[in-house]
Short mmCIF file of C-alpha atoms and ligand atoms in Angstrom, two decimals:
data_model
loop_
_atom_site.label_atom_id
_atom_site.label_comp_id
_atom_site.label_asym_id
_atom_site.label_seq_id
_atom_site.Cartn_x
_atom_site.Cartn_y
_atom_site.Cartn_z
CA MET A 1 81.41 117.62 112.84
CA THR A 2 83.97 119.59 110.79
CA THR A 3 86.70 117.65 108.91
CA THR A 4 90.23 118.99 108.02
CA ARG A 5 93.29 117.36 106.75
CA THR A 6 96.93 117.66 107.46
CA GLN A 7 100.15 115.50 106.89
CA VAL A 8 101.21 115.32 110.54
CA CYS A 9 98.73 115.75 113.34
CA ILE A 10 100.68 116.70 116.52
CA ILE A 11 99.20 116.18 119.88
CA GLY A 12 100.53 118.46 122.51
CA GLY A 13 101.85 122.09 122.24
CA GLY A 14 104.75 121.79 124.67
CA PRO A 15 108.29 122.22 123.49
CA SER A 16 108.49 118.92 121.48
CA GLY A 17 105.19 119.47 119.67
CA LEU A 18 105.86 123.10 118.80
CA LEU A 19 109.49 122.40 117.64
CA LEU A 20 108.37 119.44 115.48
CA SER A 21 105.67 121.61 113.83
CA GLN A 22 108.09 124.39 113.34
CA ILE A 23 110.86 122.19 111.64
CA LEU A 24 108.29 120.35 109.43
CA HIS A 25 106.53 123.44 108.38
CA ARG A 26 109.94 125.04 107.22
CA ALA A 27 110.47 121.82 105.24
CA GLY A 28 107.08 122.19 103.49
CA ILE A 29 105.25 119.53 105.58
CA ASP A 30 101.89 120.54 106.75
CA THR A 31 101.12 120.05 110.52
CA LEU A 32 98.26 120.70 112.93
CA VAL A 33 99.00 120.96 116.66
CA LEU A 34 96.30 120.06 119.23
CA GLU A 35 96.90 121.41 122.77
CA ARG A 36 94.47 120.70 125.75
CA GLN A 37 95.47 123.66 127.77
CA SER A 38 95.10 127.40 127.05
CA ARG A 39 98.22 129.14 125.62
CA ALA A 40 98.45 131.18 128.93
CA TYR A 41 98.59 128.00 130.99
CA VAL A 42 101.32 126.51 128.78
CA LEU A 43 103.41 129.76 128.99
CA GLY A 44 102.97 129.95 132.71
CA ARG A 45 104.73 126.59 133.37
CA ILE A 46 108.16 127.03 134.91
CA ARG A 47 110.32 124.06 134.12
CA ALA A 48 113.71 123.33 132.59
CA GLY A 49 116.63 125.84 132.60
CA VAL A 50 119.60 124.23 130.85
CA LEU A 51 120.09 123.61 127.10
CA GLU A 52 122.63 121.27 125.65
CA GLY A 53 124.71 122.32 122.61
CA GLY A 54 122.69 120.10 120.27
CA THR A 55 119.51 121.74 121.53
CA MET A 56 120.82 125.10 121.04
CA GLN A 57 121.68 124.22 117.46
CA MET A 58 118.37 122.72 116.78
CA LEU A 59 116.68 125.92 117.89
CA ARG A 60 118.93 128.00 115.67
CA ASP A 61 118.35 125.80 112.73
CA ALA A 62 114.59 126.09 113.25
CA GLY A 63 114.79 129.87 113.20
CA VAL A 64 114.04 130.31 116.91
CA GLY A 65 117.49 130.72 118.36
CA ALA A 66 117.88 134.53 118.06
CA ARG A 67 116.56 135.60 121.52
CA MET A 68 118.24 132.63 123.27
CA ASP A 69 121.61 133.80 121.74
CA THR A 70 121.14 137.40 122.95
CA GLU A 71 119.29 136.89 126.27
CA GLY A 72 120.56 133.30 127.34
CA PHE A 73 123.73 132.76 129.33
CA LEU A 74 126.56 130.44 128.12
CA HIS A 75 127.96 128.50 130.99
CA ASP A 76 131.48 127.01 130.79
CA GLY A 77 131.08 124.70 133.85
CA THR A 78 129.16 123.86 136.92
CA TYR A 79 129.94 123.55 140.76
CA VAL A 80 129.48 120.19 142.63
CA ALA A 81 129.53 120.25 146.43
CA THR A 82 129.47 117.99 149.35
CA ARG A 83 129.94 118.73 153.04
CA ASN A 84 129.29 122.45 152.38
CA ARG A 85 132.26 122.71 150.16
CA GLY A 86 132.29 123.01 146.30
CA PHE A 87 134.56 122.60 143.33
CA ARG A 88 134.09 123.44 139.69
CA VAL A 89 133.76 121.09 136.75
CA ASP A 90 135.01 123.04 133.77
CA PHE A 91 133.23 121.63 130.70
CA ASP A 92 134.99 123.97 128.33
CA ALA A 93 138.50 123.25 129.53
CA LEU A 94 137.71 119.47 129.67
CA ILE A 95 135.91 119.00 126.31
CA GLY A 96 135.62 122.45 124.75
CA ARG A 97 131.87 122.63 125.18
CA GLN A 98 129.25 124.64 127.01
CA VAL A 99 125.55 124.73 127.99
CA MET A 100 123.03 127.59 127.82
CA VAL A 101 120.96 128.85 130.64
CA TYR A 102 117.81 129.86 129.05
CA GLY A 103 114.37 128.87 130.52
CA GLN A 104 111.90 126.44 128.97
CA THR A 105 109.19 129.06 129.31
CA GLU A 106 111.25 131.38 127.06
CA VAL A 107 111.84 128.59 124.50
CA THR A 108 108.11 127.89 124.47
CA LYS A 109 107.38 131.62 124.08
CA ASP A 110 109.78 131.85 121.08
CA LEU A 111 108.32 128.67 119.55
CA TYR A 112 104.78 130.12 119.69
CA ALA A 113 105.93 133.46 118.15
CA ALA A 114 107.53 131.61 115.24
CA ARG A 115 104.64 129.39 114.59
CA ASP A 116 102.29 132.50 114.68
CA ALA A 117 104.53 134.26 112.37
CA MET A 118 104.30 131.40 109.80
CA ASP A 119 100.50 131.05 110.38
CA GLY A 120 101.15 127.66 111.90
CA ARG A 121 97.88 125.89 112.89
CA ILE A 122 97.70 125.44 116.67
CA VAL A 123 94.40 124.70 118.32
CA ASP A 124 94.46 125.37 122.06
CA GLU A 125 91.88 124.25 124.56
CA ALA A 126 91.23 121.09 122.47
CA ALA A 127 89.01 118.74 124.70
CA ASP A 128 88.61 114.96 124.41
CA VAL A 129 91.40 114.48 121.93
CA ALA A 130 91.25 110.89 120.70
CA ILE A 131 93.54 108.91 118.33
CA GLN A 132 91.60 106.80 115.89
CA ASP A 133 92.77 103.86 113.72
CA ALA A 134 96.57 104.57 114.13
CA ALA A 135 97.16 101.08 112.61
CA GLY A 136 94.97 101.85 109.52
CA THR A 137 93.57 105.14 108.28
CA PRO A 138 94.85 107.47 111.08
CA HIS A 139 92.66 110.42 112.20
CA VAL A 140 92.28 112.35 115.38
CA THR A 141 89.08 113.68 116.87
CA TYR A 142 88.51 116.53 119.42
CA ARG A 143 85.97 118.96 120.76
CA ARG A 144 86.28 122.67 120.96
CA ASP A 145 83.51 125.12 122.09
CA GLY A 146 81.04 122.28 121.98
CA THR A 147 81.76 121.40 118.26
CA GLU A 148 83.22 117.94 117.27
CA HIS A 149 86.22 118.06 114.94
CA ARG A 150 87.94 115.40 112.89
CA VAL A 151 91.60 115.72 111.48
CA ASP A 152 92.62 113.24 108.76
CA CYS A 153 96.26 112.73 108.54
CA ASP A 154 99.28 110.53 107.31
CA TRP A 155 100.95 110.47 110.78
CA ILE A 156 100.28 111.20 114.43
CA ALA A 157 103.03 112.65 116.62
CA GLY A 158 102.22 111.99 120.33
CA CYS A 159 104.02 115.03 121.91
CA ASP A 160 101.60 115.08 124.94
CA GLY A 161 103.79 114.48 127.85
CA PHE A 162 103.95 111.97 130.57
CA HIS A 163 100.20 112.13 131.36
CA GLY A 164 99.09 112.35 127.68
CA LEU A 165 96.85 109.92 125.79
CA SER A 166 99.24 108.84 122.99
CA ARG A 167 101.21 106.27 124.96
CA GLN A 168 97.95 104.65 126.25
CA THR A 169 96.84 104.17 122.64
CA ILE A 170 99.66 101.64 122.09
CA PRO A 171 98.29 98.07 122.82
CA ALA A 172 99.47 96.69 126.15
CA ASP A 173 101.01 93.62 124.46
CA VAL A 174 103.12 95.86 122.36
CA LEU A 175 104.29 98.55 124.83
CA ARG A 176 107.05 97.73 127.28
CA THR A 177 107.85 100.09 130.16
CA VAL A 178 110.34 100.33 132.94
CA GLU A 179 109.96 102.76 135.77
CA ARG A 180 111.75 103.74 139.00
CA VAL A 181 109.96 106.18 141.32
CA TYR A 182 112.42 107.96 143.66
CA PRO A 183 111.61 108.10 147.37
CA PHE A 184 111.58 111.92 147.41
CA GLY A 185 110.60 114.97 145.46
CA TRP A 186 112.10 118.44 144.48
CA LEU A 187 110.74 121.52 146.17
CA GLY A 188 111.45 124.29 143.72
CA VAL A 189 111.24 128.20 144.15
CA LEU A 190 111.74 131.13 141.82
CA SER A 191 112.78 134.40 143.43
CA ARG A 192 113.66 137.87 142.21
CA THR A 193 117.09 137.73 143.71
CA ALA A 194 120.63 137.78 142.26
CA PRO A 195 121.76 134.10 141.67
CA ALA A 196 123.97 132.72 144.51
CA ALA A 197 126.86 131.95 142.13
CA PRO A 198 127.76 132.72 138.59
CA GLU A 199 127.21 129.00 137.59
CA LEU A 200 124.88 126.16 138.92
CA ILE A 201 125.72 124.47 142.14
CA TYR A 202 124.63 120.82 142.69
CA ALA A 203 125.04 120.08 146.41
CA ASN A 204 125.03 116.66 148.20
CA HIS A 205 124.38 117.08 151.91
CA ASP A 206 123.71 114.81 154.92
CA ARG A 207 120.22 116.54 155.02
CA GLY A 208 119.55 116.03 151.32
CA PHE A 209 120.32 117.59 147.87
CA ALA A 210 120.14 121.25 146.88
CA LEU A 211 120.42 122.93 143.60
CA ALA A 212 121.19 126.59 143.01
CA SER A 213 120.20 127.55 139.48
CA MET A 214 119.13 130.78 137.73
CA ARG A 215 117.08 132.39 134.96
CA ASN A 216 119.03 135.72 134.66
CA GLU A 217 120.99 138.26 136.77
CA SER A 218 118.03 139.07 138.85
CA LEU A 219 116.07 135.93 138.90
CA SER A 220 117.08 132.76 140.76
CA ARG A 221 115.69 129.20 140.70
CA TYR A 222 116.46 126.96 143.69
CA TYR A 223 115.53 123.37 144.51
CA ILE A 224 115.92 121.18 147.70
CA GLN A 225 115.15 117.52 148.00
CA ALA A 226 112.12 117.12 150.22
CA PRO A 227 109.47 114.46 151.11
CA VAL A 228 107.10 114.33 148.13
CA ASP A 229 104.08 114.33 150.33
CA ASP A 230 105.13 117.42 152.41
CA PRO A 231 102.32 120.00 152.50
CA LEU A 232 103.46 123.15 150.76
CA GLU A 233 102.28 125.25 153.63
CA LYS A 234 105.02 123.69 155.72
CA TRP A 235 107.56 125.31 153.46
CA THR A 236 107.26 128.98 154.34
CA ASP A 237 109.83 131.13 152.49
CA ASP A 238 111.92 131.31 155.73
CA ALA A 239 111.86 127.60 156.20
CA PHE A 240 112.94 127.15 152.57
CA TRP A 241 115.81 129.57 152.74
CA ASP A 242 117.12 128.20 156.09
CA GLU A 243 117.09 124.59 154.72
CA LEU A 244 118.73 125.66 151.46
CA ARG A 245 121.44 127.44 153.30
CA ARG A 246 122.19 124.47 155.32
CA ARG A 247 122.92 122.39 152.25
CA LEU A 248 124.97 124.76 150.09
CA PRO A 249 128.63 125.53 150.28
CA SER A 250 129.12 127.65 153.48
CA ASP A 251 130.74 130.61 151.56
CA VAL A 252 127.83 130.68 149.10
CA ALA A 253 125.25 130.35 151.85
CA ASP A 254 126.61 133.21 153.87
CA ALA A 255 126.54 135.58 150.94
CA MET A 256 123.38 134.58 149.29
CA GLU A 257 120.56 137.03 148.61
CA THR A 258 117.17 135.92 149.71
CA GLY A 259 113.70 137.52 149.26
CA PRO A 260 109.98 136.67 148.75
CA THR A 261 109.50 133.63 146.44
CA ILE A 262 107.37 134.18 143.42
CA GLU A 263 106.54 130.40 142.76
CA LYS A 264 106.82 127.39 144.89
CA SER A 265 106.14 123.79 143.80
CA LEU A 266 106.90 120.15 144.80
CA ALA A 267 107.51 117.71 141.92
CA PRO A 268 107.97 113.89 142.18
CA LEU A 269 111.06 112.35 140.66
CA ARG A 270 111.03 109.25 138.35
CA SER A 271 112.82 107.51 135.64
CA PHE A 272 110.52 105.94 133.02
CA VAL A 273 111.12 104.65 129.51
CA ALA A 274 108.42 103.19 127.09
CA GLU A 275 109.33 101.02 124.10
CA PRO A 276 108.92 101.17 121.18
CA MET A 277 108.54 104.83 120.44
CA ARG A 278 106.55 104.14 117.21
CA TRP A 279 103.47 102.02 116.66
CA ASN A 280 102.17 101.87 112.96
CA ARG A 281 101.40 105.64 112.18
CA LEU A 282 101.79 106.87 115.77
CA PHE A 283 105.17 108.20 117.16
CA LEU A 284 105.91 109.03 120.72
CA VAL A 285 108.10 112.05 121.33
CA GLY A 286 109.56 113.63 124.52
CA ASP A 287 107.94 113.06 127.89
CA ALA A 288 105.22 111.01 126.33
CA ALA A 289 107.78 108.20 125.94
CA HIS A 290 110.31 108.85 128.73
CA ILE A 291 110.88 110.82 131.98
CA VAL A 292 114.10 111.47 133.72
CA PRO A 293 114.71 112.95 137.18
CA PRO A 294 115.76 116.51 136.71
CA THR A 295 119.19 116.37 138.21
CA GLY A 296 120.95 115.87 134.96
CA ALA A 297 118.83 118.58 133.22
CA LYS A 298 118.14 116.13 130.50
CA GLY A 299 114.21 116.10 130.06
CA LEU A 300 113.72 119.01 127.56
CA ASN A 301 117.02 118.10 125.79
CA LEU A 302 115.81 114.57 125.26
CA ALA A 303 112.57 115.92 123.82
CA VAL A 304 114.57 117.98 121.39
CA SER A 305 116.69 115.05 120.46
CA ASP A 306 113.58 112.89 119.69
CA VAL A 307 112.38 115.83 117.46
CA HIS A 308 115.64 115.75 115.76
CA TYR A 309 115.23 112.05 114.79
CA LEU A 310 111.59 112.39 113.91
CA SER A 311 111.68 115.54 111.84
CA ASP A 312 114.64 114.02 109.85
CA ALA A 313 112.59 110.68 109.38
CA LEU A 314 109.42 112.59 108.15
CA ILE A 315 111.32 114.96 105.85
CA ARG A 316 112.99 111.84 104.27
CA HIS A 317 109.69 110.06 104.06
CA TYR A 318 107.99 112.81 102.02
CA GLY A 319 111.20 112.69 99.79
CA GLY A 320 110.55 108.96 99.19
CA ASP A 321 112.85 107.25 101.73
CA ASP A 322 111.31 105.42 104.65
CA GLU A 323 114.48 104.25 106.44
CA GLY A 324 114.27 106.99 109.01
CA ILE A 325 110.61 106.09 109.80
CA ASP A 326 111.57 102.42 110.25
CA SER A 327 114.60 103.30 112.58
CA TYR A 328 113.04 106.21 114.46
CA SER A 329 112.36 104.22 117.70
CA GLU A 330 115.78 102.55 117.67
CA ARG A 331 117.75 105.67 117.09
CA ALA A 332 115.81 107.93 119.65
CA LEU A 333 115.92 105.18 122.29
CA ALA A 334 119.56 104.62 121.97
CA ARG A 335 120.23 108.27 123.18
CA VAL A 336 117.22 108.09 125.61
CA TRP A 337 118.79 105.06 127.45
CA LYS A 338 122.18 106.76 127.82
CA ALA A 339 120.61 110.03 129.21
CA THR A 340 118.41 108.01 131.50
CA ARG A 341 121.57 106.27 132.81
CA PHE A 342 123.29 109.54 133.42
CA SER A 343 120.31 111.14 135.12
CA TRP A 344 119.97 108.14 137.42
CA TRP A 345 123.61 108.05 138.26
CA PHE A 346 123.75 111.85 139.06
CA THR A 347 120.44 111.59 141.02
CA THR A 348 121.68 108.65 143.07
CA LEU A 349 125.14 110.30 143.73
CA MET A 350 123.68 113.59 144.86
CA HIS A 351 120.64 112.67 146.84
CA ARG A 352 120.07 111.13 150.36
CA PHE A 353 118.10 107.93 150.14
CA PRO A 354 116.20 106.40 153.15
CA GLU A 355 118.45 103.13 152.80
CA ASP A 356 121.75 104.98 152.56
CA GLY A 357 122.75 105.05 156.15
CA ALA A 358 126.18 106.29 157.30
CA PHE A 359 128.02 103.98 154.95
CA GLY A 360 126.01 104.84 151.89
CA GLN A 361 126.41 108.62 152.48
CA ARG A 362 130.23 108.16 153.15
CA MET A 363 130.46 106.46 149.74
CA LYS A 364 128.72 109.29 148.02
CA GLN A 365 131.01 111.76 149.61
CA ALA A 366 134.06 109.56 148.59
CA GLU A 367 132.90 109.46 144.92
CA ILE A 368 132.39 113.22 144.87
CA ASP A 369 135.88 113.60 146.34
CA TYR A 370 137.13 111.27 143.50
CA LEU A 371 135.25 113.35 140.96
CA GLU A 372 137.07 116.46 142.34
CA SER A 373 140.41 114.81 141.95
CA SER A 374 140.06 112.94 138.78
CA ARG A 375 140.12 114.62 135.29
CA ALA A 376 138.91 111.33 133.75
CA ALA A 377 135.86 111.19 136.07
CA GLN A 378 135.05 114.89 135.39
CA THR A 379 135.43 114.24 131.58
CA VAL A 380 132.80 111.54 131.82
CA MET A 381 130.46 113.93 133.69
CA ALA A 382 131.16 116.81 131.39
CA GLU A 383 130.38 114.97 128.14
CA ASN A 384 127.15 113.51 129.56
CA TYR A 385 126.04 116.77 131.07
CA VAL A 386 126.60 119.04 127.95
CA GLY A 387 124.90 116.22 125.88
CA LEU A 388 125.97 113.21 123.90
CA PRO A 389 126.02 113.75 120.08
CA PHE A 390 122.87 113.07 118.14
P1 RFL B 401 105.35 118.62 127.97
O1 RFL B 401 106.18 119.97 128.15
O2 RFL B 401 104.79 118.02 129.00
O3 RFL B 401 104.21 119.00 126.91
C1 RFL B 401 103.16 118.19 126.65
C2 RFL B 401 101.90 119.03 126.20
O4 RFL B 401 100.87 118.14 125.84
C3 RFL B 401 99.74 118.67 126.45
N1 RFL B 401 98.72 117.55 126.59
C4 RFL B 401 97.75 117.34 125.71
N2 RFL B 401 97.22 117.88 124.61
C5 RFL B 401 96.05 117.44 124.10
N3 RFL B 401 95.42 116.36 124.52
C6 RFL B 401 95.76 115.71 125.63
N4 RFL B 401 95.13 114.63 126.05
C7 RFL B 401 97.01 116.18 126.21
N5 RFL B 401 97.65 115.73 127.35
C8 RFL B 401 98.73 116.60 127.55
C9 RFL B 401 100.11 119.26 127.69
O5 RFL B 401 99.22 120.30 128.20
C10 RFL B 401 101.41 119.82 127.32
O6 RFL B 401 101.30 121.24 126.95
O7 RFL B 401 106.24 117.57 127.08
P2 RFL B 401 107.36 117.79 126.06
O8 RFL B 401 106.92 118.68 124.99
O9 RFL B 401 107.81 116.40 125.66
O10 RFL B 401 108.58 118.51 126.79
C11 RFL B 401 109.27 117.88 127.82
C12 RFL B 401 109.76 118.90 128.89
O11 RFL B 401 108.66 119.71 129.25
C13 RFL B 401 110.35 118.21 130.20
O12 RFL B 401 111.13 117.10 129.75
C14 RFL B 401 111.24 119.14 130.94
O13 RFL B 401 110.42 120.26 131.48
C15 RFL B 401 111.88 118.39 132.15
N6 RFL B 401 112.74 119.29 132.99
C16 RFL B 401 113.98 119.66 132.63
N7 RFL B 401 114.47 119.36 131.47
C17 RFL B 401 115.69 119.79 131.07
O14 RFL B 401 116.12 119.39 129.90
N8 RFL B 401 116.53 120.55 131.81
C18 RFL B 401 116.03 120.95 132.98
O15 RFL B 401 116.72 121.84 133.67
C19 RFL B 401 114.74 120.54 133.44
N9 RFL B 401 114.35 120.89 134.71
C20 RFL B 401 112.21 119.67 134.24
C21 RFL B 401 113.11 120.47 135.03
C22 RFL B 401 110.92 119.42 134.69
C23 RFL B 401 110.54 119.80 135.92
N10 RFL B 401 109.08 119.41 136.25
C24 RFL B 401 108.24 120.09 137.06
C25 RFL B 401 108.47 118.32 135.55
C26 RFL B 401 112.50 120.86 136.25
C27 RFL B 401 111.40 120.44 136.73
C28 RFL B 401 110.83 121.05 138.10
C1 PHB B 402 116.45 124.87 136.42
O1 PHB B 402 117.21 125.86 136.33
O2 PHB B 402 115.31 124.75 136.63
C2 PHB B 402 117.29 123.55 136.46
C3 PHB B 402 118.64 123.56 136.21
C4 PHB B 402 119.41 122.43 136.35
C5 PHB B 402 118.73 121.15 136.53
C6 PHB B 402 117.37 121.17 136.71
C7 PHB B 402 116.59 122.26 136.76
O3 PHB B 402 119.49 120.06 136.61
#
């Protein structure tokens, strides 16, 4: 058994764990990150693509915004469609704000590079990570290459995602959870093709939802609503492209470039919130505490807003003020609930549910028509989509 000490032991080397470690290290607070997977595995995950203004600023302030600012794409708006016809919601004209299209894979790569440049301590392939005595003298144990290790610390940050162990450590009589599992999934593909349109297209259709997104001028990301238990073999490239074209606006579908897909996966959709987000010396951060369906592009952005509140709390703590620690859960959750509502609303509006029937689908079309015609409705959507203030 080896023993080491750190001020904040961070479990999980995804975007929330890495960003927290980067911000704390720059503020002179020592951290150690324990990640279960290999670095190649973490960097191979293809996930989020849209960053809110607050997320961009957090990355810049943490010294990891340079490549995002040169290689990312600022979008002034997005398209919303129904019945194969779309219209534009112009965030910039409505509220003077934009979003950044820059993949989570790239954010993670930039964070690892910055941590390495500062000699940040990150242990990959850490097995059997266990949280010990979070209500007393906190420490974390793990195994690597057959050796047992122990990390003594002041605080533990559970940044270990939805399937992590941190949330399970909180006693059942303390933790409250709410959950909604949606009756469909998202089938996503990545392809080396030019994006179908200059901005994202969120499409409602009788056959189900579709999303046209992108990573850069020659890399496209598309999703369609699909039964979550569909075997992936059923979705040949041709079947995917045919179904996507049926659901997008006709002018876009007719002109869209297609080609071999380089990644294909089917993800379930859920809304989930766990409260409180702090238990004694353990904090929950990001997906470890909450999950939103991807329709509102909020998951990664919420993880970053949790990091905003927690880094602020810990920096103040080491300066002698515990107010941020005591209010972390409440401050983080206030924003989480609003983003959960927006993600649920946009998911419900844009997808086909088994219980919708003809009436339900007509109501969704009518709401999207109203959105097209109402500046007030578009403003509500825009301020939620670009991100509520911290
Ligand atoms: P992560 O990224 O899941 O990282 C958690 C890390 O913890 C590790 N881990 C452990 N380590 C040690 N011991 C254990 N016992 C451990 N258990 C787990 C894991 O290996 C992992 O490395 O959580 P984090 O950092 O909170 O970040 C959250 C985001 O990744 C997530 O919210 C987004 O990807 C969600 N999301 C989107 N968010 C957006 O803001 N905009 C989007 O456009 C967007 N699109 C998406 C998405 C998620 C998707 N999927 C597949 C879930 C699109 C999709 C398809
Ligand atoms: C993506 O590009 O992966 C993406 C974009 C917007 C979303 C979800 C995912 O709402």
